[in-house]
Short mmCIF file of C-alpha atoms in Angstrom, two decimals:
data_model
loop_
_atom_site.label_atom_id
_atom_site.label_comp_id
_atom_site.label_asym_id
_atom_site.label_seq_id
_atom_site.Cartn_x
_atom_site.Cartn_y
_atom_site.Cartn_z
CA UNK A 1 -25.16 -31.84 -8.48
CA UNK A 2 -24.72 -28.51 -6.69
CA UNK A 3 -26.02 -29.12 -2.59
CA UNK A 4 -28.72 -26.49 -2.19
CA UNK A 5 -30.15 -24.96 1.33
CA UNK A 6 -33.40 -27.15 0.60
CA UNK A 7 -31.10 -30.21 0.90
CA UNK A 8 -29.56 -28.77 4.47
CA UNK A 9 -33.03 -28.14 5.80
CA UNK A 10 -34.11 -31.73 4.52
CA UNK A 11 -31.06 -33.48 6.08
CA UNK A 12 -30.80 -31.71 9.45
CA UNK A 13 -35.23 -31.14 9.80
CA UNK A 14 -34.88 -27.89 10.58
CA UNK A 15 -36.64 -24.87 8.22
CA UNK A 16 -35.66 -23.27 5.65
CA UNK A 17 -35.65 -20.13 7.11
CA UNK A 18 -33.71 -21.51 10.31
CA UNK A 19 -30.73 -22.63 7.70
CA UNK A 20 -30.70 -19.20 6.61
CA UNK A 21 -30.44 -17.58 9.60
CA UNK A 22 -27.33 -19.80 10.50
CA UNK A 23 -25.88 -19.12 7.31
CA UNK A 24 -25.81 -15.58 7.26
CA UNK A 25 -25.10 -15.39 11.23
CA UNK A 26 -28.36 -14.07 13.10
CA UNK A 27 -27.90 -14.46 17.05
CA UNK A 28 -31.56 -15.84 17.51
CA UNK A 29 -30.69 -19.37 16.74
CA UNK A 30 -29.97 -21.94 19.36
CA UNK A 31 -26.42 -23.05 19.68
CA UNK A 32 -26.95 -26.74 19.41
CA UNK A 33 -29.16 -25.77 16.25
CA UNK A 34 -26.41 -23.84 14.53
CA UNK A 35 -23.76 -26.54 15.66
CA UNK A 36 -26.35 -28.88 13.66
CA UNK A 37 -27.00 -27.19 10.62
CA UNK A 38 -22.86 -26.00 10.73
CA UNK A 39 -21.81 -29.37 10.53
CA UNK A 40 -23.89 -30.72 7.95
CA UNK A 41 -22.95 -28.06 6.13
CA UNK A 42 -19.54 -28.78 5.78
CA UNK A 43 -20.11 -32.63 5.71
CA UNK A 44 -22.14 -31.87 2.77
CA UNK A 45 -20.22 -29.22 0.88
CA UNK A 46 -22.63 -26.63 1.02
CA UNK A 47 -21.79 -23.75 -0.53
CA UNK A 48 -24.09 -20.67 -1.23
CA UNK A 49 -24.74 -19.01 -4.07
CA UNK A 50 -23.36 -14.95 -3.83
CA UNK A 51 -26.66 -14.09 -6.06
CA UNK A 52 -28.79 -15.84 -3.10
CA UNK A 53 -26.15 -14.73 -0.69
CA UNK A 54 -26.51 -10.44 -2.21
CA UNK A 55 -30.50 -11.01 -1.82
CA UNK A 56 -30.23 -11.67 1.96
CA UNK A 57 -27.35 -9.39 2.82
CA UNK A 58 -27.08 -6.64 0.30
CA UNK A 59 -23.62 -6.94 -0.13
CA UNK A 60 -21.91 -8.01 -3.54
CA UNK A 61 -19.06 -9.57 -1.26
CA UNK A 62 -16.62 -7.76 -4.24
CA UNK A 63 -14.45 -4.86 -3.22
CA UNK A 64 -13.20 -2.61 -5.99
CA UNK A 65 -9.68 -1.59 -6.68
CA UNK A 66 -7.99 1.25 -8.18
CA UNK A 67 -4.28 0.76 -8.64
CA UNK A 68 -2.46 2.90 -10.30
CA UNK A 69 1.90 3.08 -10.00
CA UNK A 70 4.13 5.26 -12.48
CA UNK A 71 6.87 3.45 -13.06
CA UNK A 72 4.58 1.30 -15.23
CA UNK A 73 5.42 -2.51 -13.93
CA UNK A 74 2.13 -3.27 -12.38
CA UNK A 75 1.73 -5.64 -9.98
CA UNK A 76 6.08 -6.19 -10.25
CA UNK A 77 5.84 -3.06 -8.41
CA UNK A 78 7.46 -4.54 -5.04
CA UNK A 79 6.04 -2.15 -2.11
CA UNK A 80 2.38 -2.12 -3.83
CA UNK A 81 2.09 -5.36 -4.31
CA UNK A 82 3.50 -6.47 -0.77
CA UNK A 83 0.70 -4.57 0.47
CA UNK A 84 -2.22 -6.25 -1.73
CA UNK A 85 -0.92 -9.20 -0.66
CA UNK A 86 -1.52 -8.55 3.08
CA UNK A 87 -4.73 -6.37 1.84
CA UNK A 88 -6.16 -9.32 0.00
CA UNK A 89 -5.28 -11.80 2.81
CA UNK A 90 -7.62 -10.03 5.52
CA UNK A 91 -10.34 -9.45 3.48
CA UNK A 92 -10.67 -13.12 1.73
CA UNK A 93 -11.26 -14.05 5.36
CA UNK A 94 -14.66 -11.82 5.41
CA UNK A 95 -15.71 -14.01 2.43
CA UNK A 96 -14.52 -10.83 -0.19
CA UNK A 97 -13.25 -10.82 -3.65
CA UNK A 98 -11.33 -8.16 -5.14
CA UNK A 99 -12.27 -6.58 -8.46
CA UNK A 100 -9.05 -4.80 -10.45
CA UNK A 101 -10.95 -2.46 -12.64
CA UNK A 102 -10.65 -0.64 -15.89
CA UNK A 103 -11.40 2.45 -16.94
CA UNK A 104 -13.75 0.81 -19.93
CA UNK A 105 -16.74 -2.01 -19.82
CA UNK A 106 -16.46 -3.43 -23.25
CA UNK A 107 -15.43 -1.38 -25.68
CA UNK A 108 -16.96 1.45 -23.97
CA UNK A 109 -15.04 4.17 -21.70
CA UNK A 110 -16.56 4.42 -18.56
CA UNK A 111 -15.01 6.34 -15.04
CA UNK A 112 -14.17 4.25 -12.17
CA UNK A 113 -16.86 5.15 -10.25
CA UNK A 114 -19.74 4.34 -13.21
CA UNK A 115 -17.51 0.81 -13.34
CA UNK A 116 -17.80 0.26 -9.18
CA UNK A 117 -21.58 1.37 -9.77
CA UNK A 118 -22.02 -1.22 -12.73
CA UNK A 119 -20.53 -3.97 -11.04
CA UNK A 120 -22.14 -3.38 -7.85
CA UNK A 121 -18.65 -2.93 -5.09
CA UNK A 122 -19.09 -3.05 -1.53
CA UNK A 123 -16.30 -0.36 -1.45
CA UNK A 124 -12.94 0.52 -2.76
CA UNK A 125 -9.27 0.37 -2.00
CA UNK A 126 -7.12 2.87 -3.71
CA UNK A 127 -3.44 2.63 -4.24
CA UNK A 128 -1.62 4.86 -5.59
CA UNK A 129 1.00 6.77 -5.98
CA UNK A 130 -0.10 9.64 -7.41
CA UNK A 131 -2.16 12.23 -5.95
CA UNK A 132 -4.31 14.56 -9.19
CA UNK A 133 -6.47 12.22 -10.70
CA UNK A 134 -9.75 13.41 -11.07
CA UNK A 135 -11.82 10.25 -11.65
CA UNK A 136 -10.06 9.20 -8.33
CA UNK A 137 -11.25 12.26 -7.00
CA UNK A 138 -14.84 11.42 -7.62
CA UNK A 139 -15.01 7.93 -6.33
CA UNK A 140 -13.68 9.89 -3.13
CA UNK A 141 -16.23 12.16 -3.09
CA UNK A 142 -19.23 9.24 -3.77
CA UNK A 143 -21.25 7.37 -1.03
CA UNK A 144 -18.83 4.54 -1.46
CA UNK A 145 -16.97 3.38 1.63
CA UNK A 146 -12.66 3.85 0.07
CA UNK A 147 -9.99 4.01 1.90
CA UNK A 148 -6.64 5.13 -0.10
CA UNK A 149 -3.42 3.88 0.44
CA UNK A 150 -0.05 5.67 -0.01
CA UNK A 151 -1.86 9.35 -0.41
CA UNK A 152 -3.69 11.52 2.09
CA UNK A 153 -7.03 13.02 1.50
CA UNK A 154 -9.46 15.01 3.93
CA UNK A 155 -12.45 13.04 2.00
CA UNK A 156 -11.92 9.39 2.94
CA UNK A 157 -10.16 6.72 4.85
CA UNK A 158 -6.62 7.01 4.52
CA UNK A 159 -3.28 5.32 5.89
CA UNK A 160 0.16 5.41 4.64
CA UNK A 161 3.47 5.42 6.14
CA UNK A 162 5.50 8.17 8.29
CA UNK A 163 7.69 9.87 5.69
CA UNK A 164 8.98 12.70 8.37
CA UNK A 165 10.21 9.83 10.56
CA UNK A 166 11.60 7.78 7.81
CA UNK A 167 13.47 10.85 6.75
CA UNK A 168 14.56 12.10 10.70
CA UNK A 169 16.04 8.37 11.65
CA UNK A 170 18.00 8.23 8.39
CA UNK A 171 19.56 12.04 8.24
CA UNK A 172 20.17 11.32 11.86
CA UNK A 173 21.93 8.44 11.65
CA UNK A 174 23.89 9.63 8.81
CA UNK A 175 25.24 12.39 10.96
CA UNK A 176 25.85 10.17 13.71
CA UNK A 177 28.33 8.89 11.18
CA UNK A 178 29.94 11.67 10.90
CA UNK A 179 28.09 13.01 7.53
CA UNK A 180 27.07 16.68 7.00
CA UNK A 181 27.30 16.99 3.14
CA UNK A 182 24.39 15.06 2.40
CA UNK A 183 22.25 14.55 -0.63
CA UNK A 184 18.78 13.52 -1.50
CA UNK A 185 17.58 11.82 -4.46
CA UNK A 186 13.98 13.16 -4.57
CA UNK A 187 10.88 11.21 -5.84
CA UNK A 188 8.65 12.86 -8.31
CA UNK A 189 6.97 15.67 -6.83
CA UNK A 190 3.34 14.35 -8.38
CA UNK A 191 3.73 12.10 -5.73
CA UNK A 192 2.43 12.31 -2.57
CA UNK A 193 5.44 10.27 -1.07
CA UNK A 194 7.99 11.85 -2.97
CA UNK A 195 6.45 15.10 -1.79
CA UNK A 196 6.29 14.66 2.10
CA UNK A 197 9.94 13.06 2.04
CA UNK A 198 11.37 15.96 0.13
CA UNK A 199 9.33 18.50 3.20
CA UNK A 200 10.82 15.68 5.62
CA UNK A 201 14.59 16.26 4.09
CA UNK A 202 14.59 19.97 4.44
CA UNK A 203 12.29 19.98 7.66
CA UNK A 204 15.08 17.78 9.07
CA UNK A 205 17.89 19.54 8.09
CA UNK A 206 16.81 22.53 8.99
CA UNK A 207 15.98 21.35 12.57
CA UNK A 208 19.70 19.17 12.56
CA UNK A 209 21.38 22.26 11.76
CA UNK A 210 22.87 20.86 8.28
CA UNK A 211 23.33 23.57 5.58
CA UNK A 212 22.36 21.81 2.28
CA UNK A 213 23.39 23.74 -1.01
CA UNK A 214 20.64 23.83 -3.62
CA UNK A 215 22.71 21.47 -6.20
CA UNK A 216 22.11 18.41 -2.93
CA UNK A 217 18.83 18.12 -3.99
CA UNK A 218 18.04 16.01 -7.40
CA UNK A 219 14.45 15.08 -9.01
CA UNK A 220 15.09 10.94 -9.19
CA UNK A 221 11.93 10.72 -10.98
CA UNK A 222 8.65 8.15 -10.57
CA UNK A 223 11.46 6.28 -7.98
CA UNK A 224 12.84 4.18 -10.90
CA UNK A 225 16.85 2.64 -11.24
CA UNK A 226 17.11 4.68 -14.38
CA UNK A 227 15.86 7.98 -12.38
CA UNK A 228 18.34 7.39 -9.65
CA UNK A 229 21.35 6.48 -11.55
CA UNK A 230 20.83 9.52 -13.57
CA UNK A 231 20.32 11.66 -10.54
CA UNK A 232 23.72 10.57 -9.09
CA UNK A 233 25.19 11.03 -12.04
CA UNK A 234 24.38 14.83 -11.35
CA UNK A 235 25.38 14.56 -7.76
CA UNK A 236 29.10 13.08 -8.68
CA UNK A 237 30.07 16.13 -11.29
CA UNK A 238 29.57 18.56 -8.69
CA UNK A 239 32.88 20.53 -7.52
CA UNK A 240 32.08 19.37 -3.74
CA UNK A 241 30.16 15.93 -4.21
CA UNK A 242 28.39 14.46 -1.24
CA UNK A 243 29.97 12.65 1.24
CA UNK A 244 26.10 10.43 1.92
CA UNK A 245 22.91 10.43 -0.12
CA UNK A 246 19.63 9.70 0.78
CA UNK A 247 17.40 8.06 -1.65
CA UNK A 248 13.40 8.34 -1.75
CA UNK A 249 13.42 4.47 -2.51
CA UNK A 250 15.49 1.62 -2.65
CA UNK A 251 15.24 1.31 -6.70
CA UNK A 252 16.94 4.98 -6.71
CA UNK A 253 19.30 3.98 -4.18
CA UNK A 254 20.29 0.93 -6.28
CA UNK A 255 20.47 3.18 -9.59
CA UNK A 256 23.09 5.68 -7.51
CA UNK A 257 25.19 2.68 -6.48
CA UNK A 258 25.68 1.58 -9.70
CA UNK A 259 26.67 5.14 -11.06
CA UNK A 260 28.72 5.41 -7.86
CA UNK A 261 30.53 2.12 -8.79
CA UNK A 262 30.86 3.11 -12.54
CA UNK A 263 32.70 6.24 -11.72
CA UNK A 264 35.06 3.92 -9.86
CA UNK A 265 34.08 5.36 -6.76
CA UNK A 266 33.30 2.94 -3.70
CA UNK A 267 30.02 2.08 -1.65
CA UNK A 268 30.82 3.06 1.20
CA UNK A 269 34.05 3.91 1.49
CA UNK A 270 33.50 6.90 -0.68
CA UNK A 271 29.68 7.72 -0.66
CA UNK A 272 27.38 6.22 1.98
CA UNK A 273 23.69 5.41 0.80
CA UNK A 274 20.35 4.71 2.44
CA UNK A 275 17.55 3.61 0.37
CA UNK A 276 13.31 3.55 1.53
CA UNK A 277 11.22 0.68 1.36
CA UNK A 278 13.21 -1.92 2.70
CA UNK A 279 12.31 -4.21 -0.43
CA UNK A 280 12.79 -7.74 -0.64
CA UNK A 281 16.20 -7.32 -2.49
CA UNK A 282 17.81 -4.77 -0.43
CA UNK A 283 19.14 -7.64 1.76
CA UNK A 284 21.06 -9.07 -1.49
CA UNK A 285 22.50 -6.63 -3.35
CA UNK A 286 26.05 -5.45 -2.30
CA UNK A 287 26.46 -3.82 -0.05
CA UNK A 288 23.37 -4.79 1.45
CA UNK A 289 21.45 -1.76 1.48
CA UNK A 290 20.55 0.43 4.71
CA UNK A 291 16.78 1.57 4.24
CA UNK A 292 13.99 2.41 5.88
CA UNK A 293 11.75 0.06 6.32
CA UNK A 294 7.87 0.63 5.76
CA UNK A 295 5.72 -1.63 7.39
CA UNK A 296 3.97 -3.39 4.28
CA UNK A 297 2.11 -5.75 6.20
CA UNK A 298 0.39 -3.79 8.90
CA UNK A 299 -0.36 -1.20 5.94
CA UNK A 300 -1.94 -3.12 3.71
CA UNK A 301 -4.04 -5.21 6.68
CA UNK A 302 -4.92 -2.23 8.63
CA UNK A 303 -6.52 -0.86 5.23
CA UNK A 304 -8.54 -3.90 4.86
CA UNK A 305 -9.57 -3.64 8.53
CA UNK A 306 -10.76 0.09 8.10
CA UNK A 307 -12.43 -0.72 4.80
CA UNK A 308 -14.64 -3.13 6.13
CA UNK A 309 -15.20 -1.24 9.40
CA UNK A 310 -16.58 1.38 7.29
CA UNK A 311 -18.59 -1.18 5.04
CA UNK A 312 -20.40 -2.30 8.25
CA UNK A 313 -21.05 1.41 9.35
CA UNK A 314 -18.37 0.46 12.19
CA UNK A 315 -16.55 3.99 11.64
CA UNK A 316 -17.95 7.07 13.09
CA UNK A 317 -15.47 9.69 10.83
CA UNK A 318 -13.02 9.17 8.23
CA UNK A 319 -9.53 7.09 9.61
CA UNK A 320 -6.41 8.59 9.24
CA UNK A 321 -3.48 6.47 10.06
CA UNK A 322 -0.02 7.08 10.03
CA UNK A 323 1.84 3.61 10.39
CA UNK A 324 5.47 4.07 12.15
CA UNK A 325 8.54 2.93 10.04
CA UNK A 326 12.22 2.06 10.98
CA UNK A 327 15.83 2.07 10.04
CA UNK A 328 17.15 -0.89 8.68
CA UNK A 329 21.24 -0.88 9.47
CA UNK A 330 22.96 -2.73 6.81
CA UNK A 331 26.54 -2.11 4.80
CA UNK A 332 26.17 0.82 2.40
CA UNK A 333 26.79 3.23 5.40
CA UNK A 334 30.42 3.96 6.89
CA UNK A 335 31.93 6.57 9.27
CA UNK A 336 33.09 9.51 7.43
#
């Protein structure tokens, strides 16, 4: 039978009302009370009920999520889920569940905001990689506490990584190499990350002083191996080929190796690649893969930490952060 906060009263003589005060953390209780009641608590397995525990604190304890990725893989999807991970870790700590939703309740279609509303979120984390969806838009725009991940938005609580950095350290260091006919794979430009690290390509070539023919620059798609093989593919029937290409993610970079390698051209003897991300398997592959490496785990807890911040009416104005990222030197770069 289930311990109830009648038996903790009972067992340690202290009220009712005392107990609950303990249990959902007021400062007006003694501390050799709350060491009391604490302890028989866990001797005793007590564990409250979240309908008893909503009633006293007004919070559901359940944060909603929106995740959305186009290469259709769900939670395979190696940087988003990497960041849930570290997301989920933070906020289980704070006693919160996390709620994947739908788009229906039953058999009935319902927006994501009417779902958050109907199941009664705290607040929302958004990831995503795309950036025009307008029932995102309105859970944005609602009295919700969000913070989005991977896209930018003047409306809410946002934090992704630095694509113009990212792009700088790895057009720099290809040049350091000795490179100056260098390509990009682009990601989708629905995307807010494929976007900002196509504006960080030319932004940094411009500033490098690298003259970049149109034909350099390739659409790689929703950052699939498919998108990038077939992308390179492009790159490697030109009259003047690339000497180095720079991929929007690792899973493009992968797809040009392998088209590289088909062609019976060498990586990177003949074509140097860097990848983004820095996913798991980048280290494995060969060459290992030079990348740039996003940092997954400070993302995905910082988002938890400005969630609940703004949950607890802890943040004056939306949060923008822009989390630094690095190069990762590994073996699919040579000297020219």
């Amino acid at each position: 039978m289930a311990v109830t906060i009648y038996d903790i009263a009972k067992a340690t003589g202290f009220s009712i009302t005392t107990v609950s005060k303990v249990l959902n953390n007021y400062p007006d209780v003694g501390k050799k009370t709350r060491e009391k009641i604490l302890k028989t608590v866990d001797e005793m397995g007590y564990y409250p009920s979240s309908y008893a525990r909503t009633l006293t604190t007004k919070k559901s304890y359940t944060l909603g999520v929106i995740y959305m990725e186009s290469l259709g893989i769900g939670l395979k999807h190696s940087f988003f889920s990497a960041i849930i991970q570290s997301f989920k870790q933070v906020v289980e700590l704070e006693g919160y569940d996390l709620l994947f939703i739908a788009n229906k309740i039953g058999d009935e279609k319902k927006s994501y905001l009417d779902h958050f509303k109907y199941r009664g979120v705290d607040g929302v984390v958004v990831f995503s990689s795309e950036n025009d969806d307008d029932e995102l838009e309105k859970v944005i725009e609602s009295d919700l506490p969000s913070v989005i991940v991977d896209l930018d938005s003047a409306n809410t609580n946002v934090i992704y990584s630095d694509n113009y950095q990212g792009t700088e350290m790895a057009l720099k260091y290809l040049m350091a190499l000795g490179h100056k006919k260098i390509a990009h794979i682009a990601g989708h430009q629905n995307t807010f990350s494929g976007i900002e690290r196509m504006k960080g390509f030319l932004k940094a070539t411009k500033q490098l002083g690298i003259q970049i023919p149109p034909s350099y620059i390739v659409n790689g798609g929703f950052f699939s191996v498919e998108g990038g093989k077939e992308a390179m593919q492009q790159l490697l029937v030109l009259s003047e080929r690339p000497t180095a290409v720079f991929a929007s993610s690792d899973t493009m970079a992968l797809g040009a190796m392998e088209a590289i390698k088909e062609a019976g051209l060498r990586v990177p003897e003949d074509i140097s690649i860097i990848g983004y991300d820095n996913v798991e398997w980048s280290d494995y592959i060969t060459p290992k893969l030079t990348t740039v490496k996003q940092n997954v785990d400070k993302i995905g807890a910082d988002a938890a930490k400005i969630l609940l911040n703004s949950i607890n009416g802890k943040n004056a104005s939306y949060i923008k952060e822009v989390v630094p990222v690095s190069l990762i030197k590994r073996d699919s770069c040579s000297e020219l």
